[in-house]
PDB file of C-alpha atoms and ligand atoms in Angstrom:
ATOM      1  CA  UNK A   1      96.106 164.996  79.494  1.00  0.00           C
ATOM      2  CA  UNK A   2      96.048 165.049  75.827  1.00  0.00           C
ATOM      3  CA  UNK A   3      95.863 162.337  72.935  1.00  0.00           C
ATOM      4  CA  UNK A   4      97.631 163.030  69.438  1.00  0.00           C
ATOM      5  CA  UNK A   5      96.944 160.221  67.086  1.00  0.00           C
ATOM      6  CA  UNK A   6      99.520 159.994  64.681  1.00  0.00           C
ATOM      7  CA  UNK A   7      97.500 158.660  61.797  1.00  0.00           C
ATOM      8  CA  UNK A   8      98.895 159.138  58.198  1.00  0.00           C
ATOM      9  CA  UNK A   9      94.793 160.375  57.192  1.00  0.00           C
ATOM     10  CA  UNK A  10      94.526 163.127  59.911  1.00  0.00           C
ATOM     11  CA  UNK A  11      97.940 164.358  59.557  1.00  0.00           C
ATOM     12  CA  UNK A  12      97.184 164.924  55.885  1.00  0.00           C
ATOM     13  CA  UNK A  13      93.857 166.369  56.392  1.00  0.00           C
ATOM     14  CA  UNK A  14      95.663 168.891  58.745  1.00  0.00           C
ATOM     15  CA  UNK A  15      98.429 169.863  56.284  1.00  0.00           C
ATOM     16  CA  UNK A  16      96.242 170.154  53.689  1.00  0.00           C
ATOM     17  CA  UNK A  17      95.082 173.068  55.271  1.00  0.00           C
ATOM     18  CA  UNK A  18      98.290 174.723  55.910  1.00  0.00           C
ATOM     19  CA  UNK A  19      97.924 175.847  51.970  1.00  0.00           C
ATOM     20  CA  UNK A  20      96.580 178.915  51.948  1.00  0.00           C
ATOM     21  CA  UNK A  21      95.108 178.250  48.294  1.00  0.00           C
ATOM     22  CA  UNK A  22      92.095 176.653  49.327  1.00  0.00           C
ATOM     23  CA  UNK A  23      88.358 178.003  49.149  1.00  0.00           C
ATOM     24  CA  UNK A  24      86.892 178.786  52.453  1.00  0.00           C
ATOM     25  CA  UNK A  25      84.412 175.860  51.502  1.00  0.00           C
ATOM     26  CA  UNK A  26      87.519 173.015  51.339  1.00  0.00           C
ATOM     27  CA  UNK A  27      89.262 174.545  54.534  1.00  0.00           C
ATOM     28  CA  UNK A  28      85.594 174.176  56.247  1.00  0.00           C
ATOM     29  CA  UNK A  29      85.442 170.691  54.348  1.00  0.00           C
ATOM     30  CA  UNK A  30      88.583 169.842  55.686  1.00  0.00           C
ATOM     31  CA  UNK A  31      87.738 170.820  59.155  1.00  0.00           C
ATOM     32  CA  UNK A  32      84.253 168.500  59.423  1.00  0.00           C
ATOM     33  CA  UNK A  33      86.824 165.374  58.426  1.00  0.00           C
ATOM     34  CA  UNK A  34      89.468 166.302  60.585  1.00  0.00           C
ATOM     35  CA  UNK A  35      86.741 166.547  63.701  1.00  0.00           C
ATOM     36  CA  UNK A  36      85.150 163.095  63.113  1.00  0.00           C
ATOM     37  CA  UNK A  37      88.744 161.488  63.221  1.00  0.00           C
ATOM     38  CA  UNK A  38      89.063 163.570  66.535  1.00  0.00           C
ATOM     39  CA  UNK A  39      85.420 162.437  67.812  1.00  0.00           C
ATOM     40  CA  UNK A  40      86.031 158.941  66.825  1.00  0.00           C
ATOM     41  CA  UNK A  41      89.248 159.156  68.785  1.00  0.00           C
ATOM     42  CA  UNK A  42      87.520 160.896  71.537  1.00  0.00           C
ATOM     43  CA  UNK A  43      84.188 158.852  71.877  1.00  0.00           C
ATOM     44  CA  UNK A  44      86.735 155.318  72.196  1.00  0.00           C
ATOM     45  CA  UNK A  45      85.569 154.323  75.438  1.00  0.00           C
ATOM     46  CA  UNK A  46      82.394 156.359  75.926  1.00  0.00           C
ATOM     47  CA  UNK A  47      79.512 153.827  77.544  1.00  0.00           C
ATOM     48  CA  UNK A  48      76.720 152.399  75.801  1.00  0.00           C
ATOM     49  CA  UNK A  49      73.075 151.951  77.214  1.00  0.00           C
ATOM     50  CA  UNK A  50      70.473 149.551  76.071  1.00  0.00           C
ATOM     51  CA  UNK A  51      67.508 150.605  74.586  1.00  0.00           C
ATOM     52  CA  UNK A  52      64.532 148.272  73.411  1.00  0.00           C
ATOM     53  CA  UNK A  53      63.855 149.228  69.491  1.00  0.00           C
ATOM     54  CA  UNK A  54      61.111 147.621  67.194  1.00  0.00           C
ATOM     55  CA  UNK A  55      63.431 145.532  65.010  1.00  0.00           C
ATOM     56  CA  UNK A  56      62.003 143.739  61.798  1.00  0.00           C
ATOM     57  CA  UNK A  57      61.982 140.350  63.960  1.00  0.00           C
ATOM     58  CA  UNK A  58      60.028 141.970  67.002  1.00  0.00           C
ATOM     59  CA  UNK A  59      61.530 143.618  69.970  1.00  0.00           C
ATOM     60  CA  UNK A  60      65.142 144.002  70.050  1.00  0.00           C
ATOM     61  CA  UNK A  61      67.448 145.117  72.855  1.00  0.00           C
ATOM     62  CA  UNK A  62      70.608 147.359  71.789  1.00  0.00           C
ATOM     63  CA  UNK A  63      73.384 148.984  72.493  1.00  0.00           C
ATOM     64  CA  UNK A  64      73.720 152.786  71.559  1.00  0.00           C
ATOM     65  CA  UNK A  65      75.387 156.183  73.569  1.00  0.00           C
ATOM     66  CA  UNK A  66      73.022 158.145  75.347  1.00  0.00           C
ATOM     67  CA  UNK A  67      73.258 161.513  73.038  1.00  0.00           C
ATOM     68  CA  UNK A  68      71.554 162.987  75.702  1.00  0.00           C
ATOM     69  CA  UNK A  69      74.012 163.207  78.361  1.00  0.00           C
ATOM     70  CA  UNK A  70      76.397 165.288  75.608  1.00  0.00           C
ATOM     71  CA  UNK A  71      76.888 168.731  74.999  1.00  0.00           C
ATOM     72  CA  UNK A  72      78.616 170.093  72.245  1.00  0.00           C
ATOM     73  CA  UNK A  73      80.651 173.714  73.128  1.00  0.00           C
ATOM     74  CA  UNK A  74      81.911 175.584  70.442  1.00  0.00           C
ATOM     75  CA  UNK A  75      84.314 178.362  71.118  1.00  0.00           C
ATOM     76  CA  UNK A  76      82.940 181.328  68.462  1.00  0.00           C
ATOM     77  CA  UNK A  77      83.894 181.408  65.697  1.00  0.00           C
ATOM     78  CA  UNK A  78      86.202 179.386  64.237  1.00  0.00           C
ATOM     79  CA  UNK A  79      85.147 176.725  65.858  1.00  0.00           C
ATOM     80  CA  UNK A  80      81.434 176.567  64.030  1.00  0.00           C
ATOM     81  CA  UNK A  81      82.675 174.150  61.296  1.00  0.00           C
ATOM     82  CA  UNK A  82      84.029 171.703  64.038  1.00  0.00           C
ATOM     83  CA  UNK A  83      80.604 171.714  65.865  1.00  0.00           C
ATOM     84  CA  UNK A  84      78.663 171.192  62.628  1.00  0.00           C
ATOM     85  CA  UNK A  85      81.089 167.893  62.326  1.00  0.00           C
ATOM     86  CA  UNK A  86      80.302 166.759  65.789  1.00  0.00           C
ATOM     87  CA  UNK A  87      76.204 167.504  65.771  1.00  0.00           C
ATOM     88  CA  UNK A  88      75.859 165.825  62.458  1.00  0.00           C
ATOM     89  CA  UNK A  89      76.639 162.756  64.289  1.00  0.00           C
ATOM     90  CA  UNK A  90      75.243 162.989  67.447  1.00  0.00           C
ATOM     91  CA  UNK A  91      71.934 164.274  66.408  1.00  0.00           C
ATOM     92  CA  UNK A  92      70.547 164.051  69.647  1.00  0.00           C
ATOM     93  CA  UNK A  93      73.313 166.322  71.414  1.00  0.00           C
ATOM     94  CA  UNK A  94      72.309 169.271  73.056  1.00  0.00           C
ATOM     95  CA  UNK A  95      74.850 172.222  71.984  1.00  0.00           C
ATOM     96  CA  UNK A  96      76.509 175.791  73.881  1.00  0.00           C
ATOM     97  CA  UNK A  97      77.927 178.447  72.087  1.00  0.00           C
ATOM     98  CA  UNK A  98      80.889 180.916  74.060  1.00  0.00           C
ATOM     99  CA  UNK A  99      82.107 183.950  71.967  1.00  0.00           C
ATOM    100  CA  UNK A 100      85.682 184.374  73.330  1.00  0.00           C
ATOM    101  CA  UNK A 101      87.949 186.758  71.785  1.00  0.00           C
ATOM    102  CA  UNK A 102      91.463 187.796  71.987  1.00  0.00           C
ATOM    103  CA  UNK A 103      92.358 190.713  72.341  1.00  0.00           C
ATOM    104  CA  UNK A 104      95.394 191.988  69.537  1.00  0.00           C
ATOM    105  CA  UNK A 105      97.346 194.073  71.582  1.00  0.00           C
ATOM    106  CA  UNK A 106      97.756 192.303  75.160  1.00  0.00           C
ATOM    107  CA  UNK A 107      96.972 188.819  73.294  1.00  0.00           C
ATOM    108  CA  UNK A 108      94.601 187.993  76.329  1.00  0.00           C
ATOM    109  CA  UNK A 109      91.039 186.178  75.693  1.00  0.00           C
ATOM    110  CA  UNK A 110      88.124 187.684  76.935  1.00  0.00           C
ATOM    111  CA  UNK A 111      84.346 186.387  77.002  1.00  0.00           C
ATOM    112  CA  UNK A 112      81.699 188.278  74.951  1.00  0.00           C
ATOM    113  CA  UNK A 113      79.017 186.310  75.270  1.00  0.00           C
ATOM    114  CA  UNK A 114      77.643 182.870  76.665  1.00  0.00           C
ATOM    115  CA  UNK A 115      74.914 180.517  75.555  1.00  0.00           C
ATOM    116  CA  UNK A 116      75.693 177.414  77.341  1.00  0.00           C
ATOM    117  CA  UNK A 117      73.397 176.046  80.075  1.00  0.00           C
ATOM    118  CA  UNK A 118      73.227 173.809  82.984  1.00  0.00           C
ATOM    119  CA  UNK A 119      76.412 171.462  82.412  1.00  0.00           C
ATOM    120  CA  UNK A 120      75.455 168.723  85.348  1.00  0.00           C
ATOM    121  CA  UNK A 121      75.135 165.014  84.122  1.00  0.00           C
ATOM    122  CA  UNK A 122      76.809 166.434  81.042  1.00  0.00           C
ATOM    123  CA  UNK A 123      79.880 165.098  78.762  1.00  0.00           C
ATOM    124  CA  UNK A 124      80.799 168.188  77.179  1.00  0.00           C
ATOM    125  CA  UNK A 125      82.691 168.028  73.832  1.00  0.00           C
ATOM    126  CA  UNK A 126      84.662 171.136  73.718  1.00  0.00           C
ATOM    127  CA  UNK A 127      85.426 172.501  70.036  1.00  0.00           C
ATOM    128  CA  UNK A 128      88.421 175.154  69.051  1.00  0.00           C
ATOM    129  CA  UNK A 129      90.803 174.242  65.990  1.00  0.00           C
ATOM    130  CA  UNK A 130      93.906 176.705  67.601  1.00  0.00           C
ATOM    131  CA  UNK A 131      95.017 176.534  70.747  1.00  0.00           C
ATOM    132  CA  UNK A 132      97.881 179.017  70.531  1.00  0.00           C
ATOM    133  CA  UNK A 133      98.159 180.902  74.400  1.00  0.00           C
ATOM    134  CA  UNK A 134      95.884 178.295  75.666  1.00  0.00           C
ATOM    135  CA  UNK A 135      94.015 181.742  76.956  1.00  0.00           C
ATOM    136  CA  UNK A 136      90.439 181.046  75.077  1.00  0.00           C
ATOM    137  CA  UNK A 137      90.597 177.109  75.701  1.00  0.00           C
ATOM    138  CA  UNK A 138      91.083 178.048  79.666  1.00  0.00           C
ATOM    139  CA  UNK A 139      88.311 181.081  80.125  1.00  0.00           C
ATOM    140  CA  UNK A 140      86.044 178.384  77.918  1.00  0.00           C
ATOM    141  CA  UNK A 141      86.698 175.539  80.419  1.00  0.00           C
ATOM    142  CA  UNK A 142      86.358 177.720  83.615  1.00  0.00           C
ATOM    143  CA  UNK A 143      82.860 178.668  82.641  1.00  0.00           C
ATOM    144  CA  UNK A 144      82.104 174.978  81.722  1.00  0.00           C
ATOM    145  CA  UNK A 145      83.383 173.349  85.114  1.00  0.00           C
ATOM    146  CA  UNK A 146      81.224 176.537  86.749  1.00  0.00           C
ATOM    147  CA  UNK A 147      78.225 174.782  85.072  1.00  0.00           C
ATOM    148  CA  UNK A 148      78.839 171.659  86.734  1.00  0.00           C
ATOM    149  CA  UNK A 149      80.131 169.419  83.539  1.00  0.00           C
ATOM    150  CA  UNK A 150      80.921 166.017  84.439  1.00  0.00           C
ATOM    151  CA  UNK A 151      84.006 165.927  81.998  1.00  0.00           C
ATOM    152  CA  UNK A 152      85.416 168.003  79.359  1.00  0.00           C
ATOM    153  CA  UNK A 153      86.636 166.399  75.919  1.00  0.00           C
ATOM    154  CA  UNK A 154      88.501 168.951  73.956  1.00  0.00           C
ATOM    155  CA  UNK A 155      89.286 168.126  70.224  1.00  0.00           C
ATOM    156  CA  UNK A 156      91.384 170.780  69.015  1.00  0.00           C
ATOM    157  CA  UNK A 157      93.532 170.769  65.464  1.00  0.00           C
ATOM    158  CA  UNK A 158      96.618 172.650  66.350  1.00  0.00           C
ATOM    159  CA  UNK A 159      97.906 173.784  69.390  1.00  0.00           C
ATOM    160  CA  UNK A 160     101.298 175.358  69.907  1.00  0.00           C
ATOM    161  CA  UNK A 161     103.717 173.159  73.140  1.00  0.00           C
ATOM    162  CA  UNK A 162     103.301 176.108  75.239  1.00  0.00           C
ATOM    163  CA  UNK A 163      99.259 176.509  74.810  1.00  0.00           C
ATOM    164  CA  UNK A 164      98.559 172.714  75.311  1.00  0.00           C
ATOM    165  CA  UNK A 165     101.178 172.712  78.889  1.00  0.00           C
ATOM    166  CA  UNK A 166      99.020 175.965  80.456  1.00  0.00           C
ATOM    167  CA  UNK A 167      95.759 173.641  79.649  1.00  0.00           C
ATOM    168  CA  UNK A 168      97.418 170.517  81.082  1.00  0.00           C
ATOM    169  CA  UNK A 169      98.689 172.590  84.351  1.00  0.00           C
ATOM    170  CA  UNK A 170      95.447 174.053  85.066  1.00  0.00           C
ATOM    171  CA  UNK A 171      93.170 171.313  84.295  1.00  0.00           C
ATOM    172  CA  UNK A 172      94.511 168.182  84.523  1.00  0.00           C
ATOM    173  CA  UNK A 173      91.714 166.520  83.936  1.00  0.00           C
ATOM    174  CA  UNK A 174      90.034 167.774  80.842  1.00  0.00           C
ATOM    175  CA  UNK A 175      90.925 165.200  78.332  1.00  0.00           C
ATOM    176  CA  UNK A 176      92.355 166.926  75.609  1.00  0.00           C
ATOM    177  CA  UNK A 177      92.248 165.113  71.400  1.00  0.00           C
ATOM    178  CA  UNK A 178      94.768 167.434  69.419  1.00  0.00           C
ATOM    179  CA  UNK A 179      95.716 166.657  65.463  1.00  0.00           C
ATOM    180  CA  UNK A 180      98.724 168.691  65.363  1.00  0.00           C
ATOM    181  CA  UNK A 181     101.175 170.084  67.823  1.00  0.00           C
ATOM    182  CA  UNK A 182     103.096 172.900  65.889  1.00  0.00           C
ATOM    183  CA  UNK A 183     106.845 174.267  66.858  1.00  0.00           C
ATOM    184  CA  UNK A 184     106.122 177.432  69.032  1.00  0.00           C
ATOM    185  CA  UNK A 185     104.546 181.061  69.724  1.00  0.00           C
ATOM    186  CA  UNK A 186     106.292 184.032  67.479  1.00  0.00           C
ATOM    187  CA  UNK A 187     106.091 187.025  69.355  1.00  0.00           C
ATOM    188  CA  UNK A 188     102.971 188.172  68.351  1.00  0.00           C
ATOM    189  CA  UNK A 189     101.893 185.361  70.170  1.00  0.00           C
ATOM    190  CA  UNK A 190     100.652 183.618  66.806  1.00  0.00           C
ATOM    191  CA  UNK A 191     101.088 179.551  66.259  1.00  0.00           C
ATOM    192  CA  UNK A 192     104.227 178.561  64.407  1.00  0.00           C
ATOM    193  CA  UNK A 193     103.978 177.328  61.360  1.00  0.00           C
ATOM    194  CA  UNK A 194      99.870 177.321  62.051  1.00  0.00           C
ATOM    195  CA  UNK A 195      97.462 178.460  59.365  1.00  0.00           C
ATOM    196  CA  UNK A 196      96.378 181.746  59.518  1.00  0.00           C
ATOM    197  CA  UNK A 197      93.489 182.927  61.303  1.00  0.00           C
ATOM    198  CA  UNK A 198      91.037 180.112  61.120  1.00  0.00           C
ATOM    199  CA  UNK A 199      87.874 181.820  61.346  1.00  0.00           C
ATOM    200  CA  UNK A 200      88.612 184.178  58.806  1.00  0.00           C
ATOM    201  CA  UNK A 201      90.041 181.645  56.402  1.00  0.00           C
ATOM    202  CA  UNK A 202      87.105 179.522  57.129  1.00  0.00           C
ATOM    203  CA  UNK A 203      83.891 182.165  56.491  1.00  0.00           C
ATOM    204  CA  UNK A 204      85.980 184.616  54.241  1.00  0.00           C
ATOM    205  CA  UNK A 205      85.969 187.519  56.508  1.00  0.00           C
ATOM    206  CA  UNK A 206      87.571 190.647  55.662  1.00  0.00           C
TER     207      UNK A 206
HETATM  208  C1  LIG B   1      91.340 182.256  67.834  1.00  0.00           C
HETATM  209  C2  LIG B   1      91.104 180.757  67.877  1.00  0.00           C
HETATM  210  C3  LIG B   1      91.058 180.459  69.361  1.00  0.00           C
HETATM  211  C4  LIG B   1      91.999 181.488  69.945  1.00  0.00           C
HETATM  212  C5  LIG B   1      93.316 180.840  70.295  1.00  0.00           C
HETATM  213  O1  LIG B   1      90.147 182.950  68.007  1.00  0.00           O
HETATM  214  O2  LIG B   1      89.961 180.349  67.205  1.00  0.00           O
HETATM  215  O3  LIG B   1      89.751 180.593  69.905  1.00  0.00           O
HETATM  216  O4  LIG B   1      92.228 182.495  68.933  1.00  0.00           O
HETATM  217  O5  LIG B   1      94.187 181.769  70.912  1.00  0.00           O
HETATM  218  P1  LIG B   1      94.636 181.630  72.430  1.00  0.00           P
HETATM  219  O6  LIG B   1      94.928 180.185  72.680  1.00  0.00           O
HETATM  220  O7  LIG B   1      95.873 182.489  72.494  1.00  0.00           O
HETATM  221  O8  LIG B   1      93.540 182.168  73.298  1.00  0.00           O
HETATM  222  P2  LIG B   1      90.078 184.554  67.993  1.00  0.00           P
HETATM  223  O9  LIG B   1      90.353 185.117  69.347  1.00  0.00           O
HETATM  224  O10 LIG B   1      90.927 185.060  66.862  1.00  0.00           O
HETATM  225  O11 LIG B   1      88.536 184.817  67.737  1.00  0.00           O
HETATM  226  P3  LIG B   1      87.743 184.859  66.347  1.00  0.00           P
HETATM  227  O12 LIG B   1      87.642 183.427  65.855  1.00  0.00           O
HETATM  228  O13 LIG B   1      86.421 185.417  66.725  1.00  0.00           O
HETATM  229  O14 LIG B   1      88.541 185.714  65.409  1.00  0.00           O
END
């Protein structure tokens, strides 16, 4: 199931980074505003728990998310900007890193390396700005739902129509918060229009 706000901000946020002018510091810039817009739309409905604080009257009861019962998954590395967005605002988040990678030739993801831990009783915010195969989003979520999370919130940027309907077939239930959906797959199996490679326009990499 996915969610695509169509909101004049994020869609401009989103193009902005289709210009490949920008310093690696605005596209990262860019990135943290695009994935509070996406965690904002994500979080809508998320339950609140009351907690007794020491207000300036006295005792207060009120109303705040339970930060501990999230963790924050970032698919390495072009998703690192994303996750700095989303664990600058819940401070109290617990985080997971997966290096996925795909390979150039055969265009198939592959896991390198995982650093995510016990998912039960979890929320888990998912974090990858392309979904272009759908290949790295899938092998991510597979290890997650091994783990035990209770449910999977993916915000993604842009994902190309045939990468978003291989998540939606296989897991119909991770709830899926994408900015853009672009025209297609070339046949190098790279996003149409997209942006580039993300991670490399985001850190500079040669
Ligand atoms: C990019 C991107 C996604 C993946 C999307 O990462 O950040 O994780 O490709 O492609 P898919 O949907 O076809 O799997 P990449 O594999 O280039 O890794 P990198 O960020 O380490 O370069």
């Amino acid at each position: 199931m996915h969610t695509h706000p169509e909101h004049p901000l994020l869609q401009s946020l989103v193009n902005t980074l289709r210009d490949i002018t920008i310093s690696p510091l605005t596209f990262r810039h860019t990135i943290h505003e695009i994935t509070k817009i996406l965690l904002y739309e994500a979080m809508r409905t998320f339950p609140m728990k009351p907690y007794t604080v020491m207000s300036w009257r006295g005792e207060q009861t009120i109303q705040r998310i339970d930060e501990s019962e999230i963790m924050v998954v970032s698919v390495l590395r072009a998703a690192l900007p994303m996750h700095d967005a989303v664990i600058n605002t819940l401070t109290h988040s617990v985080s997971g890193f997966l290096g996925i990678k795909r390979d150039e030739v055969t265009h198939k993801s592959h896991l390198y390396y995982d650093r995510v831990g016990d998912c039960k009783g979890k929320t888990v915010i998912l974090v990858d700005p392309m979904v272009a195969t759908g290949g790295s989003l899938c092998d991510a979520i597979e290890v997650l739902e091994k783990k035990g999370a209770d449910e999977i919130l993916s915000l993604n940027i842009i994902a190309s129509p045939e990468g978003l309907s291989v998540i939606e077939d296989m897991y119909p239930n991770v709830k899926i918060f994408i900015a853009q959906i672009d025209e297609r797959l070339d046949e190098n199996k790279f996003i149409i229009p997209g942006l580039g490679d993300a991670g490399d326009r985001a850190f500079n990499t040669l």
